[in-house]
Amino acid sequence: MLKAIIKFFKALNSNAHPGEIGHAFALGMILGFLPKNNALWYILTVLFFFLRINRGALIIMTLLFSMLAPLLDPMFDSIGYYFLNIGFLEPVFRGLLEIPFVGFTRFNNTIVSGSFLFALFMYVPVFMVTKVGVKGWRASLAPALRKTKVIKVISKLPLIKKIGESL
């Protein structure tokens, strides 16, 4: 976990494209909001690790959004209930349940479908805000923080130096 945090902060200050970090934030949101007890979560996790994104940011954002998800479960439940009860889609859902292994994704669970739909809807806004935030961080906040006495003292600690050298 410490390596993921260090990689995340290195990516914020490195040549990594802000889009890679933005996608990692948004994909971490999808994984964080989805319940972890279904095949859809595992399929998406494997798929996301094949993409060119910052994996440290993906792991951290997945953990952070996972902590936020229980607070939003009532909203996810109502979104999923509304979506799963759309009349003209019911035959499609019935047909999907008849396909082997599709039921393991638990798409017919209101919280799974609601959280997935909400995360897909929020993907572009989270991506854009993160991309702008990373550019702002690199342009103004990071240089200002490097000049503070606290950061200078912390960077001289032997443990911090050793961690930085090991990566």
PDB file of C-alpha atoms in Angstrom:
ATOM      1  CA  MET A   1       0.000   0.000   0.000  1.00  0.00           C
ATOM      2  CA  LEU A   2       2.881   2.353   0.785  1.00  0.00           C
ATOM      3  CA  LYS A   3       4.331   1.757  -2.669  1.00  0.00           C
ATOM      4  CA  ALA A   4       0.972   2.643  -4.261  1.00  0.00           C
ATOM      5  CA  ILE A   5       0.868   5.915  -2.329  1.00  0.00           C
ATOM      6  CA  ILE A   6       4.437   6.768  -3.302  1.00  0.00           C
ATOM      7  CA  LYS A   7       3.776   5.928  -6.971  1.00  0.00           C
ATOM      8  CA  PHE A   8       0.684   8.115  -6.862  1.00  0.00           C
ATOM      9  CA  PHE A   9       2.581  11.142  -5.551  1.00  0.00           C
ATOM     10  CA  LYS A  10       5.444  10.529  -7.971  1.00  0.00           C
ATOM     11  CA  ALA A  11       2.952  10.482 -10.844  1.00  0.00           C
ATOM     12  CA  LEU A  12       1.446  13.774  -9.697  1.00  0.00           C
ATOM     13  CA  ASN A  13       4.836  15.411 -10.052  1.00  0.00           C
ATOM     14  CA  SER A  14       6.315  13.461 -12.964  1.00  0.00           C
ATOM     15  CA  ASN A  15       5.923  13.506 -16.703  1.00  0.00           C
ATOM     16  CA  ALA A  16       2.889  11.224 -16.506  1.00  0.00           C
ATOM     17  CA  HIS A  17       0.116  12.604 -18.661  1.00  0.00           C
ATOM     18  CA  PRO A  18      -2.670  14.121 -16.546  1.00  0.00           C
ATOM     19  CA  GLY A  19      -5.140  12.044 -18.569  1.00  0.00           C
ATOM     20  CA  GLU A  20      -3.625   8.818 -17.224  1.00  0.00           C
ATOM     21  CA  ILE A  21      -4.172  10.010 -13.678  1.00  0.00           C
ATOM     22  CA  GLY A  22      -7.666  11.264 -14.541  1.00  0.00           C
ATOM     23  CA  HIS A  23      -8.660   7.907 -15.982  1.00  0.00           C
ATOM     24  CA  ALA A  24      -7.213   6.147 -12.931  1.00  0.00           C
ATOM     25  CA  PHE A  25      -9.345   8.323 -10.632  1.00  0.00           C
ATOM     26  CA  ALA A  26     -12.500   7.680 -12.663  1.00  0.00           C
ATOM     27  CA  LEU A  27     -11.878   3.930 -13.009  1.00  0.00           C
ATOM     28  CA  GLY A  28     -11.090   3.743  -9.298  1.00  0.00           C
ATOM     29  CA  MET A  29     -14.466   5.374  -8.699  1.00  0.00           C
ATOM     30  CA  ILE A  30     -16.187   2.650 -10.735  1.00  0.00           C
ATOM     31  CA  LEU A  31     -14.418  -0.122  -8.812  1.00  0.00           C
ATOM     32  CA  GLY A  32     -14.948   1.613  -5.494  1.00  0.00           C
ATOM     33  CA  PHE A  33     -18.674   2.126  -5.938  1.00  0.00           C
ATOM     34  CA  LEU A  34     -19.375  -1.406  -7.189  1.00  0.00           C
ATOM     35  CA  PRO A  35     -20.027  -4.083  -4.549  1.00  0.00           C
ATOM     36  CA  LYS A  36     -17.087  -6.491  -4.395  1.00  0.00           C
ATOM     37  CA  ASN A  37     -19.108  -9.726  -4.275  1.00  0.00           C
ATOM     38  CA  ASN A  38     -19.846 -10.165  -7.975  1.00  0.00           C
ATOM     39  CA  ALA A  39     -18.076 -11.238 -11.138  1.00  0.00           C
ATOM     40  CA  LEU A  40     -18.487  -7.809 -12.742  1.00  0.00           C
ATOM     41  CA  TRP A  41     -16.115  -6.277 -10.183  1.00  0.00           C
ATOM     42  CA  TYR A  42     -13.441  -8.926 -10.809  1.00  0.00           C
ATOM     43  CA  ILE A  43     -13.766  -8.695 -14.596  1.00  0.00           C
ATOM     44  CA  LEU A  44     -13.447  -4.902 -14.525  1.00  0.00           C
ATOM     45  CA  THR A  45     -10.492  -5.044 -12.125  1.00  0.00           C
ATOM     46  CA  VAL A  46      -8.542  -7.354 -14.425  1.00  0.00           C
ATOM     47  CA  LEU A  47      -9.501  -5.270 -17.462  1.00  0.00           C
ATOM     48  CA  PHE A  48      -8.431  -1.995 -15.823  1.00  0.00           C
ATOM     49  CA  PHE A  49      -5.006  -3.357 -14.945  1.00  0.00           C
ATOM     50  CA  PHE A  50      -4.336  -3.883 -18.665  1.00  0.00           C
ATOM     51  CA  LEU A  51      -4.969  -0.204 -19.413  1.00  0.00           C
ATOM     52  CA  ARG A  52      -2.279   2.458 -19.473  1.00  0.00           C
ATOM     53  CA  ILE A  53      -3.180   4.315 -16.293  1.00  0.00           C
ATOM     54  CA  ASN A  54      -1.493   5.112 -13.013  1.00  0.00           C
ATOM     55  CA  ARG A  55      -2.063   1.965 -10.948  1.00  0.00           C
ATOM     56  CA  GLY A  56      -1.190   3.678  -7.677  1.00  0.00           C
ATOM     57  CA  ALA A  57      -3.955   6.211  -8.231  1.00  0.00           C
ATOM     58  CA  LEU A  58      -6.338   3.420  -9.263  1.00  0.00           C
ATOM     59  CA  ILE A  59      -5.711   1.490  -6.039  1.00  0.00           C
ATOM     60  CA  ILE A  60      -5.955   4.560  -3.797  1.00  0.00           C
ATOM     61  CA  MET A  61      -9.134   5.832  -5.453  1.00  0.00           C
ATOM     62  CA  THR A  62     -10.712   2.374  -5.316  1.00  0.00           C
ATOM     63  CA  LEU A  63     -10.102   2.308  -1.575  1.00  0.00           C
ATOM     64  CA  LEU A  64     -11.367   5.858  -1.035  1.00  0.00           C
ATOM     65  CA  PHE A  65     -14.521   5.403  -3.101  1.00  0.00           C
ATOM     66  CA  SER A  66     -15.119   2.038  -1.395  1.00  0.00           C
ATOM     67  CA  MET A  67     -15.318   3.887   1.909  1.00  0.00           C
ATOM     68  CA  LEU A  68     -17.773   6.380   0.408  1.00  0.00           C
ATOM     69  CA  ALA A  69     -19.977   3.756  -1.266  1.00  0.00           C
ATOM     70  CA  PRO A  70     -21.954   2.612   1.821  1.00  0.00           C
ATOM     71  CA  LEU A  71     -23.119   6.180   2.340  1.00  0.00           C
ATOM     72  CA  LEU A  72     -24.440   6.307  -1.220  1.00  0.00           C
ATOM     73  CA  ASP A  73     -26.051   2.841  -1.236  1.00  0.00           C
ATOM     74  CA  PRO A  74     -29.614   4.179  -0.765  1.00  0.00           C
ATOM     75  CA  MET A  75     -29.156   6.366  -3.842  1.00  0.00           C
ATOM     76  CA  PHE A  76     -27.617   3.454  -5.790  1.00  0.00           C
ATOM     77  CA  ASP A  77     -30.562   1.276  -4.769  1.00  0.00           C
ATOM     78  CA  SER A  78     -33.125   3.761  -6.064  1.00  0.00           C
ATOM     79  CA  ILE A  79     -31.222   4.317  -9.340  1.00  0.00           C
ATOM     80  CA  GLY A  80     -30.906   0.554  -9.876  1.00  0.00           C
ATOM     81  CA  TYR A  81     -34.561  -0.053  -8.995  1.00  0.00           C
ATOM     82  CA  TYR A  82     -35.667   2.572 -11.498  1.00  0.00           C
ATOM     83  CA  PHE A  83     -33.396   1.185 -14.218  1.00  0.00           C
ATOM     84  CA  LEU A  84     -34.294  -2.462 -13.678  1.00  0.00           C
ATOM     85  CA  ASN A  85     -38.017  -1.665 -13.773  1.00  0.00           C
ATOM     86  CA  ILE A  86     -38.027   0.075 -17.140  1.00  0.00           C
ATOM     87  CA  GLY A  87     -40.724  -1.847 -18.965  1.00  0.00           C
ATOM     88  CA  PHE A  88     -39.182  -2.279 -22.400  1.00  0.00           C
ATOM     89  CA  LEU A  89     -35.869  -3.517 -20.920  1.00  0.00           C
ATOM     90  CA  GLU A  90     -37.356  -6.324 -18.825  1.00  0.00           C
ATOM     91  CA  PRO A  91     -37.241  -8.893 -21.671  1.00  0.00           C
ATOM     92  CA  VAL A  92     -33.581  -7.983 -22.231  1.00  0.00           C
ATOM     93  CA  PHE A  93     -32.783  -8.539 -18.551  1.00  0.00           C
ATOM     94  CA  ARG A  94     -34.649 -11.853 -18.568  1.00  0.00           C
ATOM     95  CA  GLY A  95     -32.706 -12.947 -21.640  1.00  0.00           C
ATOM     96  CA  LEU A  96     -29.391 -11.956 -20.043  1.00  0.00           C
ATOM     97  CA  LEU A  97     -30.142 -14.046 -16.963  1.00  0.00           C
ATOM     98  CA  GLU A  98     -30.586 -17.109 -19.180  1.00  0.00           C
ATOM     99  CA  ILE A  99     -27.027 -16.772 -20.526  1.00  0.00           C
ATOM    100  CA  PRO A 100     -24.585 -18.925 -18.534  1.00  0.00           C
ATOM    101  CA  PHE A 101     -22.336 -17.018 -16.103  1.00  0.00           C
ATOM    102  CA  VAL A 102     -23.982 -13.622 -16.765  1.00  0.00           C
ATOM    103  CA  GLY A 103     -25.957 -14.056 -13.553  1.00  0.00           C
ATOM    104  CA  PHE A 104     -22.676 -14.060 -11.624  1.00  0.00           C
ATOM    105  CA  THR A 105     -22.276 -10.372 -12.468  1.00  0.00           C
ATOM    106  CA  ARG A 106     -25.401  -9.722 -10.365  1.00  0.00           C
ATOM    107  CA  PHE A 107     -26.492  -6.996 -12.750  1.00  0.00           C
ATOM    108  CA  ASN A 108     -30.052  -7.648 -11.574  1.00  0.00           C
ATOM    109  CA  ASN A 109     -29.169  -6.439  -8.059  1.00  0.00           C
ATOM    110  CA  THR A 110     -30.410  -2.870  -7.641  1.00  0.00           C
ATOM    111  CA  ILE A 111     -27.289  -1.679  -5.829  1.00  0.00           C
ATOM    112  CA  VAL A 112     -24.927  -3.240  -8.380  1.00  0.00           C
ATOM    113  CA  SER A 113     -26.757  -1.791 -11.372  1.00  0.00           C
ATOM    114  CA  GLY A 114     -27.364   1.563  -9.664  1.00  0.00           C
ATOM    115  CA  SER A 115     -23.761   2.004  -8.571  1.00  0.00           C
ATOM    116  CA  PHE A 116     -22.478   0.995 -11.995  1.00  0.00           C
ATOM    117  CA  LEU A 117     -24.823   3.401 -13.804  1.00  0.00           C
ATOM    118  CA  PHE A 118     -24.005   6.244 -11.416  1.00  0.00           C
ATOM    119  CA  ALA A 119     -20.252   5.653 -11.811  1.00  0.00           C
ATOM    120  CA  LEU A 120     -20.575   5.581 -15.604  1.00  0.00           C
ATOM    121  CA  PHE A 121     -22.542   8.837 -15.491  1.00  0.00           C
ATOM    122  CA  MET A 122     -19.900  10.462 -13.257  1.00  0.00           C
ATOM    123  CA  TYR A 123     -16.906   9.163 -15.257  1.00  0.00           C
ATOM    124  CA  VAL A 124     -16.417  12.197 -17.507  1.00  0.00           C
ATOM    125  CA  PRO A 125     -16.885  14.831 -14.758  1.00  0.00           C
ATOM    126  CA  VAL A 126     -14.443  13.032 -12.432  1.00  0.00           C
ATOM    127  CA  PHE A 127     -11.952  12.634 -15.286  1.00  0.00           C
ATOM    128  CA  MET A 128     -12.148  16.315 -16.255  1.00  0.00           C
ATOM    129  CA  VAL A 129     -11.923  17.632 -12.680  1.00  0.00           C
ATOM    130  CA  THR A 130      -8.957  15.363 -11.940  1.00  0.00           C
ATOM    131  CA  LYS A 131      -7.152  16.332 -15.131  1.00  0.00           C
ATOM    132  CA  VAL A 132      -7.557  20.046 -14.377  1.00  0.00           C
ATOM    133  CA  GLY A 133      -6.591  19.428 -10.745  1.00  0.00           C
ATOM    134  CA  VAL A 134      -3.371  17.632 -11.692  1.00  0.00           C
ATOM    135  CA  LYS A 135      -2.408  20.456 -14.052  1.00  0.00           C
ATOM    136  CA  GLY A 136      -3.108  22.997 -11.299  1.00  0.00           C
ATOM    137  CA  TRP A 137      -1.153  20.943  -8.785  1.00  0.00           C
ATOM    138  CA  ARG A 138       1.886  20.799 -11.044  1.00  0.00           C
ATOM    139  CA  ALA A 139       1.708  24.463 -12.033  1.00  0.00           C
ATOM    140  CA  SER A 140       1.249  26.155  -8.688  1.00  0.00           C
ATOM    141  CA  LEU A 141       0.702  24.012  -5.598  1.00  0.00           C
ATOM    142  CA  ALA A 142       3.629  21.571  -5.858  1.00  0.00           C
ATOM    143  CA  PRO A 143       6.327  24.235  -6.319  1.00  0.00           C
ATOM    144  CA  ALA A 144       4.901  26.239  -3.418  1.00  0.00           C
ATOM    145  CA  LEU A 145       4.805  23.177  -1.145  1.00  0.00           C
ATOM    146  CA  ARG A 146       8.396  22.230  -1.957  1.00  0.00           C
ATOM    147  CA  LYS A 147       9.540  25.573  -0.548  1.00  0.00           C
ATOM    148  CA  THR A 148       7.879  25.101   2.855  1.00  0.00           C
ATOM    149  CA  LYS A 149      10.004  24.249   5.875  1.00  0.00           C
ATOM    150  CA  VAL A 150       7.875  21.236   6.807  1.00  0.00           C
ATOM    151  CA  ILE A 151       8.443  19.517   3.459  1.00  0.00           C
ATOM    152  CA  LYS A 152      12.171  20.296   3.570  1.00  0.00           C
ATOM    153  CA  VAL A 153      12.446  18.722   7.036  1.00  0.00           C
ATOM    154  CA  ILE A 154      10.370  15.672   6.100  1.00  0.00           C
ATOM    155  CA  SER A 155      12.389  15.058   2.929  1.00  0.00           C
ATOM    156  CA  LYS A 156      15.586  14.890   5.012  1.00  0.00           C
ATOM    157  CA  LEU A 157      14.309  12.046   7.193  1.00  0.00           C
ATOM    158  CA  PRO A 158      16.259   8.807   6.571  1.00  0.00           C
ATOM    159  CA  LEU A 159      13.131   6.668   6.125  1.00  0.00           C
ATOM    160  CA  ILE A 160      11.708   9.003   3.480  1.00  0.00           C
ATOM    161  CA  LYS A 161      15.037   9.092   1.632  1.00  0.00           C
ATOM    162  CA  LYS A 162      15.242   5.286   1.689  1.00  0.00           C
ATOM    163  CA  ILE A 163      11.696   4.910   0.346  1.00  0.00           C
ATOM    164  CA  GLY A 164      12.410   7.376  -2.433  1.00  0.00           C
ATOM    165  CA  GLU A 165      15.595   5.549  -3.426  1.00  0.00           C
ATOM    166  CA  SER A 166      13.948   2.128  -3.473  1.00  0.00           C
ATOM    167  CA  LEU A 167      11.494   3.155  -6.155  1.00  0.00           C
TER     168      LEU A 167
END
